[in-house]
XYZ file of C-alpha atoms in Angstrom:
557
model
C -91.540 -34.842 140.845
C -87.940 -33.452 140.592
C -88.720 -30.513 143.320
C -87.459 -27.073 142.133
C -83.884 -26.292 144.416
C -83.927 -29.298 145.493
C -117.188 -39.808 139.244
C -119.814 -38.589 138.867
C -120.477 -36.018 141.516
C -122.514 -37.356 144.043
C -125.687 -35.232 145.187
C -126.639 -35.852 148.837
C -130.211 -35.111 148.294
C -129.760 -38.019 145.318
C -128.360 -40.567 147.656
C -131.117 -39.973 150.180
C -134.143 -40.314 147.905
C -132.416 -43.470 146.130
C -131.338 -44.950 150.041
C -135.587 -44.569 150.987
C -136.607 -45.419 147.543
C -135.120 -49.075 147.732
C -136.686 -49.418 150.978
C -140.510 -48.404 149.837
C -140.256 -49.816 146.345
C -140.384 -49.360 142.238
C -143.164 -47.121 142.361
C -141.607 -44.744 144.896
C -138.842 -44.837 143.182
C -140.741 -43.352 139.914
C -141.749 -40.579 141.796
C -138.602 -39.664 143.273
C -136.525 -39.897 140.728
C -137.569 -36.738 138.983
C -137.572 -34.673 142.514
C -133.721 -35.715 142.587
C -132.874 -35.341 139.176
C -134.188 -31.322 139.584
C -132.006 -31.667 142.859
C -129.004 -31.820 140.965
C -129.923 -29.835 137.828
C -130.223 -27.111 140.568
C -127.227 -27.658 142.492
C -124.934 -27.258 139.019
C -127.096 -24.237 137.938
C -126.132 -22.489 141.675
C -122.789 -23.391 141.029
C -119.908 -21.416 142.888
C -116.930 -21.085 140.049
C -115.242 -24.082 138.743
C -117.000 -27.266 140.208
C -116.945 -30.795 138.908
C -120.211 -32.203 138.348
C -120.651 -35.791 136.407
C -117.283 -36.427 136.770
C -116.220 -33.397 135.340
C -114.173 -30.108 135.433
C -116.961 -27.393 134.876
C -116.680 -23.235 134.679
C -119.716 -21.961 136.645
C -121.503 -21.220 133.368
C -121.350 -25.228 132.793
C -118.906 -24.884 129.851
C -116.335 -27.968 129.992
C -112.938 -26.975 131.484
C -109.834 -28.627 130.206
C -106.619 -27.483 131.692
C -103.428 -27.224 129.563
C -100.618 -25.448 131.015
C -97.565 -25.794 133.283
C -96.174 -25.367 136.507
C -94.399 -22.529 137.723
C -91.944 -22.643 140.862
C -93.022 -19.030 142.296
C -92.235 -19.332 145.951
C -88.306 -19.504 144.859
C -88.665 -17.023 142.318
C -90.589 -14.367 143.531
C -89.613 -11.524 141.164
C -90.435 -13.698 137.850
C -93.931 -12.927 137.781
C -93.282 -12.394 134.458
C -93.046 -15.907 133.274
C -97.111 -15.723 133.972
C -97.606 -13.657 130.607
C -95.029 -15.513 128.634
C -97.278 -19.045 130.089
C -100.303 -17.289 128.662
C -98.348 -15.822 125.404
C -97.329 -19.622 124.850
C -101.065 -20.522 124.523
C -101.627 -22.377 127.953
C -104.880 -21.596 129.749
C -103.875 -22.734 133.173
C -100.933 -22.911 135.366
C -99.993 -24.305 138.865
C -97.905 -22.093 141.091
C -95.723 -23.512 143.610
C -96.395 -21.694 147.075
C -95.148 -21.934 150.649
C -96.896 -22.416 154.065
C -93.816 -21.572 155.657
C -93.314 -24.753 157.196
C -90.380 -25.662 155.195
C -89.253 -22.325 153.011
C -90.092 -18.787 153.494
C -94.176 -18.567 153.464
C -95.759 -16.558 150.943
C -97.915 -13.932 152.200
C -101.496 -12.905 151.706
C -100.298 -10.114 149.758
C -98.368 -11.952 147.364
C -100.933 -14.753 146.630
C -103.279 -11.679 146.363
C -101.195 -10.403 143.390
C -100.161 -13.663 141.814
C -104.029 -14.407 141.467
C -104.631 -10.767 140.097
C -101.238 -11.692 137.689
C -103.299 -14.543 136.272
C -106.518 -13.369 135.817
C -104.660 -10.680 133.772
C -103.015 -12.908 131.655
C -106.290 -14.846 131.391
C -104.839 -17.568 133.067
C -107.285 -20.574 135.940
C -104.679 -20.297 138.855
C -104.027 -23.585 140.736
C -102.517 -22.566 143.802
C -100.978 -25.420 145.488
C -98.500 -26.018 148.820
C -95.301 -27.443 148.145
C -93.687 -27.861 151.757
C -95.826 -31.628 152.231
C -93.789 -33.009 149.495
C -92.932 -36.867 150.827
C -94.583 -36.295 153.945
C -93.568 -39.552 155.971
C -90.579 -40.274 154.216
C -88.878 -36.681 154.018
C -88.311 -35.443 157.369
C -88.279 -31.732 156.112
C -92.172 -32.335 154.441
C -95.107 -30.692 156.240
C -98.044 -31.962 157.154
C -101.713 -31.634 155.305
C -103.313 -30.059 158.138
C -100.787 -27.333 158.785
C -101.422 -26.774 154.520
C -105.058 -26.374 155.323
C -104.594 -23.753 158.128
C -102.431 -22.044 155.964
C -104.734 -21.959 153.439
C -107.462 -20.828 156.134
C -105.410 -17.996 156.464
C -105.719 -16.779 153.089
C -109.277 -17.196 152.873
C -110.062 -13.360 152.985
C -107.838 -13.157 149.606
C -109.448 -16.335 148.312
C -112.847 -15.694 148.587
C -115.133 -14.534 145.561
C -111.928 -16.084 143.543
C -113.733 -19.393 142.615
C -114.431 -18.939 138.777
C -110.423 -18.473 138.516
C -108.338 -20.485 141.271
C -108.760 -24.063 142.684
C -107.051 -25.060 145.409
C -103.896 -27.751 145.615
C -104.527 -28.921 149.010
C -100.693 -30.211 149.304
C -98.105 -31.118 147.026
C -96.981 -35.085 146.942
C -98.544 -35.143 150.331
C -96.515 -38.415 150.857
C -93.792 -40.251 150.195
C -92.910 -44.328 149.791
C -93.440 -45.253 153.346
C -96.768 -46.713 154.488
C -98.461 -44.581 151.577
C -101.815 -45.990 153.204
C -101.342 -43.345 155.442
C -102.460 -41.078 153.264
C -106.326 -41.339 153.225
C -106.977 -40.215 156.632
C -105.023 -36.710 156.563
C -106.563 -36.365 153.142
C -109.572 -36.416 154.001
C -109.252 -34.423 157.094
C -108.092 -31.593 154.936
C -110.658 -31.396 152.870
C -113.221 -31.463 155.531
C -111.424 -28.843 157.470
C -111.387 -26.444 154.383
C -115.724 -27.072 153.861
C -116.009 -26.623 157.547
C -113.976 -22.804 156.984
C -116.072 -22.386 154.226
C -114.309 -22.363 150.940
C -116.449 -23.292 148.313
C -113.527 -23.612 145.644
C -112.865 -26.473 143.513
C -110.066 -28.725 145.607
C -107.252 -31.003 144.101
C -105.717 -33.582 146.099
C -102.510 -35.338 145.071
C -101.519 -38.789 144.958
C -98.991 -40.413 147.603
C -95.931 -42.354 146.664
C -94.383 -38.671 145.971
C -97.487 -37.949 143.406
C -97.153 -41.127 141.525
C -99.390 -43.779 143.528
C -97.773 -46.550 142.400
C -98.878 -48.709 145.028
C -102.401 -47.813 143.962
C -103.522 -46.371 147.648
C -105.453 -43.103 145.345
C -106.761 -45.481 143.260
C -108.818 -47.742 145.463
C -109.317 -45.210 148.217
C -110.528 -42.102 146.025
C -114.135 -42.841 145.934
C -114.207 -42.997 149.741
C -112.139 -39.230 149.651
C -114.487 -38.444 147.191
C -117.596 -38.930 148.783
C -115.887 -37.206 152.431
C -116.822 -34.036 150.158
C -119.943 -33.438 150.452
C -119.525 -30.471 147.736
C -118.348 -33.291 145.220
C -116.202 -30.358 144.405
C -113.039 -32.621 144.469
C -110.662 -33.124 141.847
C -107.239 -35.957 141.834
C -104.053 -35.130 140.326
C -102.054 -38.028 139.512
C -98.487 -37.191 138.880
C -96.736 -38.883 135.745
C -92.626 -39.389 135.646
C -90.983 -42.419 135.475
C -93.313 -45.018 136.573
C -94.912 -44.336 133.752
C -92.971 -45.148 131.084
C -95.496 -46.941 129.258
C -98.832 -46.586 127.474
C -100.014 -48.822 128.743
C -99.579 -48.193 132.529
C -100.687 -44.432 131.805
C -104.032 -45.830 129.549
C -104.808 -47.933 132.687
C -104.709 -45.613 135.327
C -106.500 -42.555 133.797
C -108.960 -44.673 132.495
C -110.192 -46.759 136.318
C -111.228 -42.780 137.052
C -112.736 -41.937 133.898
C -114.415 -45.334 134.175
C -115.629 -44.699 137.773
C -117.141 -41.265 137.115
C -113.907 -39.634 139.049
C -112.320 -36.357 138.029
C -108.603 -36.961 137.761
C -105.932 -34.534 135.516
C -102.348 -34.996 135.198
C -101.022 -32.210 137.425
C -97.506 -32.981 137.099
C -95.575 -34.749 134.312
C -92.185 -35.201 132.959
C -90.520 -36.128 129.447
C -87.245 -36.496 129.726
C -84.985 -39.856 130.492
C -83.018 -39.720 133.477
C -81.397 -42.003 135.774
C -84.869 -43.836 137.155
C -86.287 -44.504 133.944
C -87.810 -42.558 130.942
C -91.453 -41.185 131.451
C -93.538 -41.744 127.821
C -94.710 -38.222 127.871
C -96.448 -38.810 124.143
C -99.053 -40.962 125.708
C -99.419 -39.396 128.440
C -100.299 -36.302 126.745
C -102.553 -38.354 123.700
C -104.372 -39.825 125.961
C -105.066 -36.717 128.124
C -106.342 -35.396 124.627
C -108.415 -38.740 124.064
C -110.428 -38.474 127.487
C -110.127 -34.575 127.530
C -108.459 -34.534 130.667
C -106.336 -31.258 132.036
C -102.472 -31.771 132.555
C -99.591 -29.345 133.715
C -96.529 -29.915 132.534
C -93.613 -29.683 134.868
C -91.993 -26.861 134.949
C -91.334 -23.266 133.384
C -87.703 -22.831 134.761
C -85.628 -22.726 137.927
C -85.053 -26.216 138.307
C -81.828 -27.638 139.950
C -81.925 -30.487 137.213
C -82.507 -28.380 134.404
C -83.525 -31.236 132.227
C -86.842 -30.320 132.853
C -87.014 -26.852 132.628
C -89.425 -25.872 130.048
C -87.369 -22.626 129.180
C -84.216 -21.773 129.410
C -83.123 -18.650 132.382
C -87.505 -17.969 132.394
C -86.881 -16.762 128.731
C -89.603 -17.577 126.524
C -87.740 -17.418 123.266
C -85.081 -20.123 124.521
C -87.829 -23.044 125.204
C -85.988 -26.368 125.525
C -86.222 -29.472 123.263
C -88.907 -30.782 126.558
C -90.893 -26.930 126.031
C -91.017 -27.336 122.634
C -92.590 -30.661 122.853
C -95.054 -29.440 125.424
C -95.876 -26.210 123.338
C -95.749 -26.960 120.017
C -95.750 -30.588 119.411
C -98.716 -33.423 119.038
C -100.992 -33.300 121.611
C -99.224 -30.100 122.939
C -100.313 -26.632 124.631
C -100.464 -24.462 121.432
C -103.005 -27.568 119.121
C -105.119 -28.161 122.630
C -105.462 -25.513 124.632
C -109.043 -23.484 125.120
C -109.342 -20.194 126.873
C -111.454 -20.481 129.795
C -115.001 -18.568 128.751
C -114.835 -16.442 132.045
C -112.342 -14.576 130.659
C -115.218 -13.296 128.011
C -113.543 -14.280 124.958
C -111.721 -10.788 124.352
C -111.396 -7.548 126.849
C -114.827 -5.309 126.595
C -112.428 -2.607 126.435
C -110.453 -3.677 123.860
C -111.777 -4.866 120.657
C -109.126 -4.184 118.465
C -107.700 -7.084 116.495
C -103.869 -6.269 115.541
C -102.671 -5.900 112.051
C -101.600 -9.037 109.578
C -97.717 -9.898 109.811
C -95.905 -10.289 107.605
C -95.556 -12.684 105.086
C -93.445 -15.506 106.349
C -90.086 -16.556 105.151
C -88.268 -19.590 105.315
C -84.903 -20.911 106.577
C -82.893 -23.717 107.859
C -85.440 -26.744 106.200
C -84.131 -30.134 106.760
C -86.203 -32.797 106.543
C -87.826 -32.593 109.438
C -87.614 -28.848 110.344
C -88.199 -25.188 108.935
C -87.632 -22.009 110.599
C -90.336 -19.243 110.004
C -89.761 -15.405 110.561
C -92.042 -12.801 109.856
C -92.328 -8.827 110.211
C -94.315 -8.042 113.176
C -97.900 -6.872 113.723
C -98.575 -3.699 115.750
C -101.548 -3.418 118.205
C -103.374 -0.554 119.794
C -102.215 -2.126 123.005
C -99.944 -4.539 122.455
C -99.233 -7.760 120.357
C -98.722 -10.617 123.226
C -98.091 -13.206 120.636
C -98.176 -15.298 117.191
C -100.268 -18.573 115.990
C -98.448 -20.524 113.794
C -100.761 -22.089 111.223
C -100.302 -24.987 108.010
C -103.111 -24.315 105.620
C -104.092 -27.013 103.877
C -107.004 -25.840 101.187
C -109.556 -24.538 103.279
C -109.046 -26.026 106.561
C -105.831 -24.971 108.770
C -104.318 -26.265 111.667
C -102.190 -24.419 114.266
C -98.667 -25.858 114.877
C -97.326 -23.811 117.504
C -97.136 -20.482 119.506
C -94.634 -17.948 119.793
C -93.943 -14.691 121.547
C -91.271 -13.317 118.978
C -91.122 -13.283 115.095
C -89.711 -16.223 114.398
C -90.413 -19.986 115.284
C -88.778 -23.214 114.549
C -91.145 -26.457 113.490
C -90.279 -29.811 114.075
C -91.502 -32.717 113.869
C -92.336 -32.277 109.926
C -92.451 -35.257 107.586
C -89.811 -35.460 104.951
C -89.925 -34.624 101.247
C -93.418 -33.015 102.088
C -94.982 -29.494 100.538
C -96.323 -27.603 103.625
C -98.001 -23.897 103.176
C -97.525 -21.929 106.692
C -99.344 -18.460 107.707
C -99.488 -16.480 111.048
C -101.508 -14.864 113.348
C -101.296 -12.459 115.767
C -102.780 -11.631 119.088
C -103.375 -9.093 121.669
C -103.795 -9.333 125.397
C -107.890 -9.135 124.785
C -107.937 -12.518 122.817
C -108.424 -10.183 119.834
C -106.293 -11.889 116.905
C -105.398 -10.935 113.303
C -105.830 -11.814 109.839
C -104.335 -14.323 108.744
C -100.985 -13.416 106.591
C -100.215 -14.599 103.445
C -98.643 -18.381 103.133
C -95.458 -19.877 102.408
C -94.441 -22.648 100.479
C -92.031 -24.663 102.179
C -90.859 -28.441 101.220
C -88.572 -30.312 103.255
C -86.148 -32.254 101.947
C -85.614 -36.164 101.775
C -85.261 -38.152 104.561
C -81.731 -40.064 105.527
C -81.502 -43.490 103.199
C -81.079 -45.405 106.856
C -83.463 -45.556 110.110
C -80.666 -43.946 112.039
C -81.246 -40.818 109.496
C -84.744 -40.118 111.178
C -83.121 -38.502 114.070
C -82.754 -34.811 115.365
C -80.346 -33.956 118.118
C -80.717 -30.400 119.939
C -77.414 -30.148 122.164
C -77.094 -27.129 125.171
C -74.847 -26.638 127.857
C -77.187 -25.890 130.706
C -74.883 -24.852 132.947
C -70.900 -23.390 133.251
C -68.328 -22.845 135.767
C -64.570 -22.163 135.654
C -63.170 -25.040 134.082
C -66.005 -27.546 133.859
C -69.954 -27.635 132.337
C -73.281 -29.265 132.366
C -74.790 -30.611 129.164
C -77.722 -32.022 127.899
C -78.364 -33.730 124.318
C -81.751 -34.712 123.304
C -82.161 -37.498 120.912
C -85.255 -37.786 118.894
C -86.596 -40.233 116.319
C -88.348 -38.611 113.738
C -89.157 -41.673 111.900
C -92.093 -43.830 111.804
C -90.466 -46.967 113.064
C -89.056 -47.701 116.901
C -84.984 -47.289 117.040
C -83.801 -50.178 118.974
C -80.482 -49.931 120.344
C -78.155 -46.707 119.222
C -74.921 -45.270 119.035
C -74.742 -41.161 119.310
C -71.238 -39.715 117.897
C -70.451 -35.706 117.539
C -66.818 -34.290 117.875
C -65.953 -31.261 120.607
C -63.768 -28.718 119.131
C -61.794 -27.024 122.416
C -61.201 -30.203 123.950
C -63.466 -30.344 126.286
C -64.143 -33.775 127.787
C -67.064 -35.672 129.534
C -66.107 -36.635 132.856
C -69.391 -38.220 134.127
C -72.642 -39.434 131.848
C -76.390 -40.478 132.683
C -78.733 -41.741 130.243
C -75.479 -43.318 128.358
C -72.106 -44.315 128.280
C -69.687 -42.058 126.660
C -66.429 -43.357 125.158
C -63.885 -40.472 123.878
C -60.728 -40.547 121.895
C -59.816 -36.805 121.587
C -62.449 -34.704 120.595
C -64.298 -37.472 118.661
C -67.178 -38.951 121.538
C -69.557 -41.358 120.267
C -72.231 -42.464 123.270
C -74.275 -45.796 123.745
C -77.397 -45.751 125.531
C -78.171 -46.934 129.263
C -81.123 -49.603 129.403
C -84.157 -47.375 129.591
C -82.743 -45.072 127.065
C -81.884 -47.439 124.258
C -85.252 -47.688 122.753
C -86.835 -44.361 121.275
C -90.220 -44.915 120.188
C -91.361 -43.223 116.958
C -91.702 -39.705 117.575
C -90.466 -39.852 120.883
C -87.155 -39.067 122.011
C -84.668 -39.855 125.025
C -82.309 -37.357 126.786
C -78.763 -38.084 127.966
C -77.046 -35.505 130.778
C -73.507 -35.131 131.143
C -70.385 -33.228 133.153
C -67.825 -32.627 131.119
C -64.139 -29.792 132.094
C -63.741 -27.381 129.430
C -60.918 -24.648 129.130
C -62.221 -20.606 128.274
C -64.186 -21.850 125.150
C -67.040 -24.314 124.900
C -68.432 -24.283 121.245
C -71.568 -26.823 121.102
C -70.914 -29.020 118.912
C -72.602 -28.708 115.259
C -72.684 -32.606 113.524
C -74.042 -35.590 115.079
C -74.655 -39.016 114.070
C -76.928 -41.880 115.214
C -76.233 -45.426 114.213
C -73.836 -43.512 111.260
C -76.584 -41.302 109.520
C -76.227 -38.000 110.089
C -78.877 -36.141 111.925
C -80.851 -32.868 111.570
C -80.126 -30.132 114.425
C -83.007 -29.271 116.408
């Protein structure tokens, strides 16, 4: 990860009767069997919380848990507590919040975690809770241990307990780095086994070594053995997705030796965008999470020192970035997959109020590919929290995005298409609407050229006195792979690009046209690549408004 500043479950009683039954024979074993399949049907139905049974993520009513959210850097920015509702207003059902033991930044207290859990049970929200300051342990000298994580998390037991329906616990962020990543197991397990011994009864996640991204497999071929150190089998992996997995097929693989082995496993941590160690292929990551119904948490809501990942822009919810508006609102994405978590009842006894119908939806800005939709607003007894963005299609709908204002831009649309698009609204409660009335919206005709199938969104994502950081995502919005590219787009103040990743800039006044670095210069179909830049500047820095790829102009996104 890019840090922020900077199996079936296994039933003792099972194993014991299956151990004796191979040693007294077939017949024994008939008569056992049953004894240890009521065993475990008990042991789920006295479930504490969220527990994984069968390989599973399970609420303690046995409904099937599938997280889809994001991460949240909390322990640096204490006052956004915020950014929990506008999560939840987004459609997620889970996030991760970055905490401190204290080892490495200031520790946050019982208090605090107290109120960040209340924060997301409010907001209807499964709280992962994890420990950051044991990222790279063994490589970065800063990096706690795993142990010290578990005392700290010891110490928070009188906040933690009676929490298990709505928090599991992240043992230890990227407990290790490159070096020796065997070292690992041990301290893994040790943690775990120190946090039964206390008592906690909550599900646990354990990350991956190699800085979250086991690439030298140590998770893989040691996780049954951490695994069965639980004897709760309340154990869950988190593999953590960036550039070593830039392909499908490396992403298929790995998710699919847990699935395979009847191991729980989500994606705790991922990334999108290209940057200077490769370019992570966050569409399969996420269609495949869909595919085996397996939880991942997007990386992150805001705050980053590399803003290419942040998810929004300054924690605002209404500025989401090219990468949050793939994670919200595209395939695969928070706002088509994302299910409540039943504990939360389903709506607020208290409040049983749907809001009114919004307003009829308008229309703007359609290009091919895109459409803008506003809408009056709905009014709630409480309060509206948020809109579902629907296409109707006969009778059957399908929701397209999320959005906390009255207005929402759509992407990803095929060209020279008819769409009808409605809304809904939504209240704190889970009550929603009716559904408004549709509009008729076709896009126009795609570019004559592959290059045409292209939308660019451009920001500066940061300025200082004389100079500016920018960020341009490219993304093909065609059916085909573009192989190879040339970007071109014109700055009007004359500013100029002074350093480049993700491609090579070459500038003749205003007029810059860009090729692309090696693991940038193939975009997939409906996948996209992100080039960074520094660039000087005088007082004004207008974005600019045209850009071309391969000579075919593209749509703005």
């Amino acid at each position: 990860m890019r840090t922020t500043r900077s199996t079936q479950r296994r039933n003792p009683l099972r194993a014991l009767l299956a151990g004796l039954a191979s040693l007294m024979g077939l017949t024994l074993l008939g008569v056992l069997a049953p004894a240890a399949a009521q065993a475990q049907s008990a042991s789920d139905a006295l479930a504490t919380g969220l527990h994984i049974s069968d390989g599973r993520l399970l609420e303690g009513n046995g409904n099937d848990f599938v997280m889809r959210g994001v991460n949240h850097a909390h322990t640096w920015y204490p006052g956004e507590t915020q950014s929990l509702a506008d999560i939840k207003a987004l459609g997620a059902n889970t996030v991760r919040v970055v905490l401190s033991d204290g080892h490495r930044w200031a520790e946050n207290s019982p208090a605090d975690v107290a109120n960040v859990v209340a924060q997301c049970k409010a907001n209807r929200l499964i709280c992962v809770l994890e420990v950051h300051d044991t990222t790279g342990y063994g490589e970065e000298a800063a990096a706690g241990t795993l142990d010290h994580a578990a005392d700290y998390w010891i110490g928070l037991k009188d906040v933690l307990a009676g929490e298990e329906n709505y928090v599991v616990i992240n043992i230890g962020n990227e407990p290790w780095g490159n070096t020796n990543p065997e070292g690992w197991t041990a301290p893994t397990i040790a943690a775990v086994q120190k946090l039964r011994a206390a008592g906690f009864e909550h599900t646990i996640m354990v990350d991956a070594p190699n800085w979250g991204q086991d690439w030298q497999g140590v998770m893989r071929a040691n996780a049954q053995s951490v695994y069965d150190a639980d004897t709760t089998g309340n154990l869950i992996f988190s593999i953590h997705m960036y550039s070593v997995f830039d392909t499908a097929a490396e992403i298929t693989d790995y998710l699919n030796a847990f699935v395979d082995a009847g191991l729980p496993i989500l994606i705790g941590e991922f990334g999108g965008p290209a940057d200077q160690w490769g370019d992570p292929d966050e569409d399969a990551m996420m269609a495949t999470a869909e595919q085996l119904d397996l939880g991942y948490l997007a990386w992150s809501w805001s705050g980053n020192t590399d803003p290419i990942l942040d998810l929004s822009i300054g924690f605002d919810p209404t500025q989401l970035s090219a990468w949050g508006r793939r994670i919200f609102n595209g395939a695969n994405g928070i706002a088509q997959t994302a299910e409540e978590a039943t504990i939360f009842g389903g709506g607020n006894p208290g409040d049983t109020q749907a809001p009114t119908t919004p307003g009829t939806p308008t229309a703007s800005a359609v290009t091919a590919t895109s459409a803008t939709l506003s809408w009056t607003a709905a009014t709630d007894n409480v309060g509206v929290t948020g809109y579902d963005i629907v296409r109707v299609s006969g009778s059957t709908e399908t929701k397209l995005a999320a959005s906390t204002t009255t207005s929402v831009t759509l992407t990803g649309l095929t060209a020279d298409t008819a769409y009808t698009f409605a809304v809904y609204a939504r209240d704190a409660a889970g009550n929603r609407s009716a559904r408004s009335a549709g509009v008729n919206v076709t896009t126009e005709e795609g570019g004559s050229t592959p290059g045409g199938n292209c939308s660019v969104a451009y920001r500066a994502t940061n300025e200082w006195q004389g100079g500016f950081q920018g960020e341009i995502v490219i993304r093909n919005t065609g059916t085909t792979a573009i192989s190879g590219w040339t970007l071109a787009f014109t700055f009007a103040n004359g500013q100029t690009i002074t350093n480049m990743w993700g491609g090579t800039p070459t500038q003749s006044g205003g007029s810059v046209s860009v090729t692309p670095a090696s693991y940038t210069s193939a975009i997939p179909a409906a996948g996209s690549v992100t080039v960074g830049f520094i660039g000087s500047k005088g007082t004004t820095n207008t974005a600019p408004t045209t850009f071309t790829l391969n000579g075919a102009t593209c749509a703005s996104s």
